[in-house]
Coordinates of C-alpha atoms and ligand atoms in Angstrom, one line a residue:
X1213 CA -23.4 39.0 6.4
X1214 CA -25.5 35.9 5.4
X1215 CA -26.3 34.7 2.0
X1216 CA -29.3 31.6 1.1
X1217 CA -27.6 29.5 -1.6
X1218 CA -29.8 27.0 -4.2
X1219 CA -28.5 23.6 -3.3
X1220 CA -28.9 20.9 -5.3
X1221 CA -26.6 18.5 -4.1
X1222 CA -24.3 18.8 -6.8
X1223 CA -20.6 19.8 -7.2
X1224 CA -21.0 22.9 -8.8
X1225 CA -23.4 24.3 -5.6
X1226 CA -20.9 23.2 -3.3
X1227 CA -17.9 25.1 -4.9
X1228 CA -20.4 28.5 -5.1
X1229 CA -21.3 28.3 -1.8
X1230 CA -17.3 27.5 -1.0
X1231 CA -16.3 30.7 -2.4
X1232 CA -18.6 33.0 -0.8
X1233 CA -17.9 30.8 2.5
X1234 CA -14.3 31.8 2.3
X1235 CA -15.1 35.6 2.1
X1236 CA -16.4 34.8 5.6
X1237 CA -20.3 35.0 4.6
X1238 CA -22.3 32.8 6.5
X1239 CA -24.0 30.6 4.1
X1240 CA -27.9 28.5 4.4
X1241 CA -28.0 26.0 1.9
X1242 CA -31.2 25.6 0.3
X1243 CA -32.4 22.6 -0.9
X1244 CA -35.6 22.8 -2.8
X1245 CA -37.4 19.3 -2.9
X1246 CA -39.7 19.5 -5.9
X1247 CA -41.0 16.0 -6.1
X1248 CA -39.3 15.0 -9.3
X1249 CA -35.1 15.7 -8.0
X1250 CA -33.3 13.5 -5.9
X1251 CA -33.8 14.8 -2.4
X1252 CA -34.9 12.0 -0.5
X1253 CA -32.0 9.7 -2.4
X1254 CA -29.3 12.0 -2.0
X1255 CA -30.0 13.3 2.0
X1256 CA -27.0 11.6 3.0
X1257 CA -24.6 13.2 0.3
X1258 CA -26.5 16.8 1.0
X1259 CA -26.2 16.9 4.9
X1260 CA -22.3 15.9 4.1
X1261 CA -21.4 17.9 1.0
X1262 CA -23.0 21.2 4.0
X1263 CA -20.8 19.4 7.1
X1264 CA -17.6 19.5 4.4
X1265 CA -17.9 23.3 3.4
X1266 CA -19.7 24.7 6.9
X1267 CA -23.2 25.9 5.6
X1268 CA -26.1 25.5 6.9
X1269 CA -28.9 23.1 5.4
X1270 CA -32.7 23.5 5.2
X1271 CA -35.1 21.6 2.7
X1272 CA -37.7 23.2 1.5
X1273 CA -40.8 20.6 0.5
X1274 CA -42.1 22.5 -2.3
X1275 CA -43.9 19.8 -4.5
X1276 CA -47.4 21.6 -4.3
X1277 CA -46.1 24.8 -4.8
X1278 CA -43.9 23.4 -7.8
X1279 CA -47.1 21.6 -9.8
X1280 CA -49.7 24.4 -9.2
X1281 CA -46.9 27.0 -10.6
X1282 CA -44.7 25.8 -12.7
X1283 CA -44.9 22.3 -14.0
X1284 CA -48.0 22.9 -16.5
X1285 CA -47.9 26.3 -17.5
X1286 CA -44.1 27.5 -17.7
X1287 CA -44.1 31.4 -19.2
X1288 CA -40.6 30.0 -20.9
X1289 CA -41.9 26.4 -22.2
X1290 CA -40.1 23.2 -21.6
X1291 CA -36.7 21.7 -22.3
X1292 CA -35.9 18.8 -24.5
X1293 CA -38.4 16.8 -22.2
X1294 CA -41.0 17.9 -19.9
X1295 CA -38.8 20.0 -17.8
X1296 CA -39.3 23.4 -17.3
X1297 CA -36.0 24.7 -16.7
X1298 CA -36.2 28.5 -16.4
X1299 CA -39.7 28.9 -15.0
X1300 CA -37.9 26.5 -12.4
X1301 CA -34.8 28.2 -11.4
X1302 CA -37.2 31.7 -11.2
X1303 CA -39.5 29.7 -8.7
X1304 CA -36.4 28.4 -6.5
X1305 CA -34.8 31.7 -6.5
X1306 CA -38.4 33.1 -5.5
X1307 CA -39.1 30.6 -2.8
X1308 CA -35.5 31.1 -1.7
X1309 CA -36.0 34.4 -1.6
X1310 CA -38.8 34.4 1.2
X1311 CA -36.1 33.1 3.3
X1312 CA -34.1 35.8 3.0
X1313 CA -35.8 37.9 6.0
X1314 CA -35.8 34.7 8.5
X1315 CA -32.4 34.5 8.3
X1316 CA -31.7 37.9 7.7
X1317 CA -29.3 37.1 5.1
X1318 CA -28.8 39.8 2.2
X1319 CA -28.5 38.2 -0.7
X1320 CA -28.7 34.8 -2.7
X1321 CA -26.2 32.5 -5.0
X1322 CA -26.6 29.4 -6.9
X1323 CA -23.9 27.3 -8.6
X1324 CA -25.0 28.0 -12.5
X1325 CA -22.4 28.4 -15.1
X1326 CA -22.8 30.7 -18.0
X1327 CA -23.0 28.0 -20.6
X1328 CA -23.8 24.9 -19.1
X1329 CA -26.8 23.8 -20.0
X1330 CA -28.5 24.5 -23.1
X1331 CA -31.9 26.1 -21.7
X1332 CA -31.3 27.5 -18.4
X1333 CA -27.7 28.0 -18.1
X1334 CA -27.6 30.5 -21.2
X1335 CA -26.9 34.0 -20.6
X1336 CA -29.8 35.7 -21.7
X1337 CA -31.9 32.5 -20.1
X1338 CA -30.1 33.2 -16.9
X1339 CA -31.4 37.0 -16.7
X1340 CA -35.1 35.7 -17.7
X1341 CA -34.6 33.6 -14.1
X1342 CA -33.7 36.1 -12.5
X1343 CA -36.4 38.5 -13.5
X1344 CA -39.0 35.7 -13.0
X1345 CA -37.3 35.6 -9.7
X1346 CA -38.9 39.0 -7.8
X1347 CA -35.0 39.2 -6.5
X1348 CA -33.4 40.3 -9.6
X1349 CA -30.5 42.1 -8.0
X1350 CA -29.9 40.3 -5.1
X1351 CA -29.1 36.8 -7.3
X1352 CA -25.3 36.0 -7.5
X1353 CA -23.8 32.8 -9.6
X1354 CA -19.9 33.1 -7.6
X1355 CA -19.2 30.3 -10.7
X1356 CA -19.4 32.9 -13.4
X1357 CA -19.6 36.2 -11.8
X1358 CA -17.4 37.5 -14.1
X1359 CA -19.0 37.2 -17.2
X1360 CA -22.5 38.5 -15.8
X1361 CA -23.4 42.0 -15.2
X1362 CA -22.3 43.1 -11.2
X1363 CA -25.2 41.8 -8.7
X1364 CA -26.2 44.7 -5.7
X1365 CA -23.6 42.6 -3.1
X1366 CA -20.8 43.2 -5.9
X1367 CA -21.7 46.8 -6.3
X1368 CA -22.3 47.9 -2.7
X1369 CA -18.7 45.5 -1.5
X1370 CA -20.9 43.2 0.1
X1371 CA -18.5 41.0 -1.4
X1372 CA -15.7 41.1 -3.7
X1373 CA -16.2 40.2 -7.3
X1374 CA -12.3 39.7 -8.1
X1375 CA -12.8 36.8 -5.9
X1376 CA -15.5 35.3 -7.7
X1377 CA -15.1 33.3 -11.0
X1378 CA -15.3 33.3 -14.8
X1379 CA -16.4 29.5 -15.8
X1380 CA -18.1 29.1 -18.8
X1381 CA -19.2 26.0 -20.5
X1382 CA -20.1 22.1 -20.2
X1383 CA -16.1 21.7 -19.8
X1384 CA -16.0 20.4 -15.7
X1385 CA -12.1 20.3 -15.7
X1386 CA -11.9 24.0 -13.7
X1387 CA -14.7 22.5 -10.9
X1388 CA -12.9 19.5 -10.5
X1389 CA -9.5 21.6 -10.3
X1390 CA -11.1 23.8 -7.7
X1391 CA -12.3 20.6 -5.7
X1392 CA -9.1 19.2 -5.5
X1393 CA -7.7 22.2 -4.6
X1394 CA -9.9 22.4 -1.3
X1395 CA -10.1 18.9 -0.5
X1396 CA -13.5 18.0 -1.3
X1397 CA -14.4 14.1 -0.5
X1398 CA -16.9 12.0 -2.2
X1399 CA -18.4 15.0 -4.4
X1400 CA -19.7 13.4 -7.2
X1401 CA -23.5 12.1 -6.2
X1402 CA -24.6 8.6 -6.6
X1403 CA -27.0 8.8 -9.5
X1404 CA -29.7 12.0 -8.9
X1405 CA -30.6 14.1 -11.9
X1406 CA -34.4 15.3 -12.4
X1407 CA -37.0 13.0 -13.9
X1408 CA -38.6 15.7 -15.8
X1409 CA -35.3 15.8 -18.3
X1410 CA -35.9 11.6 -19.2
X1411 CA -38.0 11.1 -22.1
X1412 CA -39.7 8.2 -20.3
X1413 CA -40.8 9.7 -17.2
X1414 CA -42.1 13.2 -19.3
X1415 CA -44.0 10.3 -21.4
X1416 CA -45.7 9.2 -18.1
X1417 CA -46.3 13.0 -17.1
X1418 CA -48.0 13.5 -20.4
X1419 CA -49.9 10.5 -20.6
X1420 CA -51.6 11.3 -16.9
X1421 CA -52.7 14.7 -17.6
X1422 CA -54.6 13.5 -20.6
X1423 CA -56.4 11.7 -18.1
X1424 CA -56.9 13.5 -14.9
X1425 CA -55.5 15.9 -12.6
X1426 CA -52.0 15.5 -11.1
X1427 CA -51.9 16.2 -7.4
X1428 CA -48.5 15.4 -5.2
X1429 CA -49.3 11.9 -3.8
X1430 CA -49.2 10.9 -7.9
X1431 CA -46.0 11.8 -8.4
X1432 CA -44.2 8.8 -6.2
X1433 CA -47.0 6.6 -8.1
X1434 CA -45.2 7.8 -11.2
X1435 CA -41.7 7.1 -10.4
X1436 CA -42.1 3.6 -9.3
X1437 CA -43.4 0.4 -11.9
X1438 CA -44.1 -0.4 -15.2
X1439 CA -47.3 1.6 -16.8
X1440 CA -50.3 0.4 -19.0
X1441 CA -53.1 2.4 -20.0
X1442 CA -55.7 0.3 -20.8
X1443 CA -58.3 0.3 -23.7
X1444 CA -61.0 2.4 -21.8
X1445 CA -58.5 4.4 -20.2
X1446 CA -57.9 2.8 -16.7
X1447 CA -54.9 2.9 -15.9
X1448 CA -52.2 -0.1 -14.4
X1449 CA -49.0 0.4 -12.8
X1450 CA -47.3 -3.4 -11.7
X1451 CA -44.3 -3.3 -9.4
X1452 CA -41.4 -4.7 -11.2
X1453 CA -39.2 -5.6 -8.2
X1454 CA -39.4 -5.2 -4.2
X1455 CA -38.5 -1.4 -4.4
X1456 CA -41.3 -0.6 -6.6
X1457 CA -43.8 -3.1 -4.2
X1458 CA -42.8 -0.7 -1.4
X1459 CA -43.2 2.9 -3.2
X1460 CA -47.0 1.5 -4.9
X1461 CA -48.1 0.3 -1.5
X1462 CA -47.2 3.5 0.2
X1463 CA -49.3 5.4 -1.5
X1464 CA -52.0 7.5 -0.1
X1465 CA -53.4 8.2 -3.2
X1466 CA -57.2 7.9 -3.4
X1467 CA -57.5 7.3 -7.1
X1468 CA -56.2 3.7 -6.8
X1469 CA -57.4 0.7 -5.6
X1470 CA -54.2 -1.9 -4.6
X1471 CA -54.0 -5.0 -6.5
X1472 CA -52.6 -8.5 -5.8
X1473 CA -53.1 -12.2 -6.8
X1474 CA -54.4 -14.1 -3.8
X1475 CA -53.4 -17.9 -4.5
X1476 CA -49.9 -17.4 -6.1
X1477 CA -46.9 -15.0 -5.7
X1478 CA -46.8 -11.9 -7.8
X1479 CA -46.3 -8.4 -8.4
X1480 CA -47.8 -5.7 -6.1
X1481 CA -50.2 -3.1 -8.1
X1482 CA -52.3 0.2 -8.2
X1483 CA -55.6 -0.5 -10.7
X1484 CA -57.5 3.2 -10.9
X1485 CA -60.9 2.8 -8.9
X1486 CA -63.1 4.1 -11.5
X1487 CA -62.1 1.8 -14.5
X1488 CA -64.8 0.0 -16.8
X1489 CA -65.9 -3.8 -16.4
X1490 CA -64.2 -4.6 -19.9
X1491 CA -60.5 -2.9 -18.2
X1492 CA -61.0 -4.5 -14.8
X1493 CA -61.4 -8.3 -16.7
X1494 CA -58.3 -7.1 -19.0
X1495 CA -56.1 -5.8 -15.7
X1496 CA -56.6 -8.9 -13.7
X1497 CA -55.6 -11.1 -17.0
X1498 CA -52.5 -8.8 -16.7
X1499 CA -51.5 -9.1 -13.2
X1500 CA -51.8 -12.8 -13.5
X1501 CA -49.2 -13.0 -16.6
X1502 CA -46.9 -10.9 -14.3
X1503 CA -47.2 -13.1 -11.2
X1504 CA -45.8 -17.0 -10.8
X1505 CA -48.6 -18.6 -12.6
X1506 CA -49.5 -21.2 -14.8
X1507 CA -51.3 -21.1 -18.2
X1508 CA -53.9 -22.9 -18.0
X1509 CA -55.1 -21.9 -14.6
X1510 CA -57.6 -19.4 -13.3
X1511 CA -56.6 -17.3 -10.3
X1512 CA -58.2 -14.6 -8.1
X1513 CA -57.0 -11.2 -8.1
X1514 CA -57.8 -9.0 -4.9
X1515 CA -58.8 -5.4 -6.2
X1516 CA -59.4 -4.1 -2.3
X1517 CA -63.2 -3.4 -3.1
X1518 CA -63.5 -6.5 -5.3
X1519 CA -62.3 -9.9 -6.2
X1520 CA -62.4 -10.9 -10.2
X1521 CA -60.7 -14.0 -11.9
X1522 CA -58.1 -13.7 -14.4
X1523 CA -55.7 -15.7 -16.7
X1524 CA -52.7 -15.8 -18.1
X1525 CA -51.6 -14.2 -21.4
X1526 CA -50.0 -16.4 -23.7
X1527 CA -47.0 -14.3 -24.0
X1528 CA -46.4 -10.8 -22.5
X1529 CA -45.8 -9.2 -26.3
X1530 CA -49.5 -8.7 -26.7
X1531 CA -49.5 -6.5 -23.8
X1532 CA -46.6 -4.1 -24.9
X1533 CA -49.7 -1.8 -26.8
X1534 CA -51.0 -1.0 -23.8
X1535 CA -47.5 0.2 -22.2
X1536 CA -47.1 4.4 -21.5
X1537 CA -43.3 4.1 -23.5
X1538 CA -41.4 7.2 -24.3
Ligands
SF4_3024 S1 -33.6 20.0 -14.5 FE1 -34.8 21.8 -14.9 S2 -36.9 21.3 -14.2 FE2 -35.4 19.8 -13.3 S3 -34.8 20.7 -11.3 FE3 -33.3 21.4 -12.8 S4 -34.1 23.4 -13.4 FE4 -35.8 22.3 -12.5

């Protein structure tokens, strides 16, 4: 007997898949990478957290898949921010779901808790995923088993449901009990989360469909720098440190030219090609107040297909109207 488990890297996936490891079910851990979790941050802890409890660990790369299905049009809405909670847990267990036959496992668990979290993680939410999911019966939560109606693999004694749990709530005392209990090292993730549940980054996702069509290199572009949109709707994203220099100048994105002062030190940047005169004069005034420079001095900007002066700003408050702020 096999089961696919959702794996997100987090303690209360590691404890499902424990429990259903210790009825002696082999168990693949699935980790679904939809652009805007912490998958590439967190590999490290997600190969471990698999080595600790004996599953097996597969990422899926899912971040086409996730914006032409869910992102813009989620049949349940969106959470506080521009997360789409329950359209999302339905299109993991779906995608999950297709891996059911190559490993010929029989059924499918995540780490949900009746309770939890105030969209997806309600009861009646919890059902919606798992219509949404095209696996409605095959979808157990070992976490709260107890206080859902019995999945097929409880019915048919796939597995046995006395040894599956009752947690409910945003209380975490019983999960942190339970990974004592077995021993668990280093559980808790370094930082992680999904961008789609900060106000800022959903303030970014807004602002770019108003202006164009979001396609997966954009999303790294999104993540990394500070954001202008300028007054004829160009927009500017300036590295704010090495880490963001990196991520912008990795981009393969073709909707960006890359940006850089050529006679003193500054940020790296991604200007959008087809931006007016009047926004490329105003964005290579703006790269120059971020760089080393002086006042009073002109410098040259390199746009990749074009070379334009710029100066200084007096002070960088006049630019804060053009920044994409949650
Ligand atoms: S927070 Fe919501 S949108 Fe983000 S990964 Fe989790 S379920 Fe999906």
């Amino acid at each position: 007997m096999r089961a696919i488990a959702l794996f997100s890297g987090g303690l209360d996936s590691v404890l499902a898949m424990k429990l259903i490891v210790d009825q002696g079910i082999e168990v693949i851990a699935v980790n679904i990478n939809t652009g805007f979790g912490s998958t590439n941050d967190r590999l490290e802890h997600i190969k471990n957290m698999c080595e600790q409890i004996g599953a097996k660990l597969e990422i899926l790369d899912l971040r086409k898949e996730f914006l032409d299905e869910v992102l813009f049009d989620p049949k349940y809405g969106y959470g506080k921010n521009f997360n789409p909670c329950i359209d999302c847990h339905g299109f993991m267990f779906r995608y999950a779901g297709k891996l059911l036959k190559k490993y010929d496992a029989s059924f499918m668990i995540s780490g949900e808790v009746v309770g939890q979290r105030p969209m997806s993680q309600r009861k009646d939410a919890m059902m919606q995923v798992q219509k949404l999911s095209d696996y409605d019966e095959l979808i157990v939560r070992p976490l709260c088993a107890k206080l859902m109606p019995k999945s097929k693999p409880e019915i048919e004694g796939w597995i046995d449901r006395e040894k599956l749990l009752d947690i409910n709530g945003r209380t975490r005392t019983r999960q942190l009990e339970l990974a004592k209990e077995i021993g668990l090292e280093n559980f808790e993730a370094p930082a992680g989360g999904c961008l789609l549940t900060e106000i800022q980054f959903s303030q970014r996702i807004r602002d770019f469909v108003e202006h164009g069509h979001m396609e997966v290199d954009d999303i790294n572009t999104l993540k990394a720098g500070r954001h202008l949109r300028l007054p004829d709707g160009a927009k500017l994203i300036i590295g704010r440190n090495e880490e963001d220099n990196d991520k912008l100048f990795a981009t393969k994105s073709l909707k960006y030219l890359k940006a850089r002062i050529i006679d003193a030190s500054g940020p790296f940047c991604l200007f959008e090609k087809n931006a007016s005169q009047k926004d490329k004069e105003l964005a290579a005034n703006i790269i120059v107040t971020y760089g080393k420079t002086e006042p009073d001095k002109i410098y040259e900007v390199n746009f990749q297909e074009y070379i334009l002066e710029g100066q200084k700003f007096p002070t960088k408050n006049e630019l804060q109207k053009y920044f994409i702020l949650g």
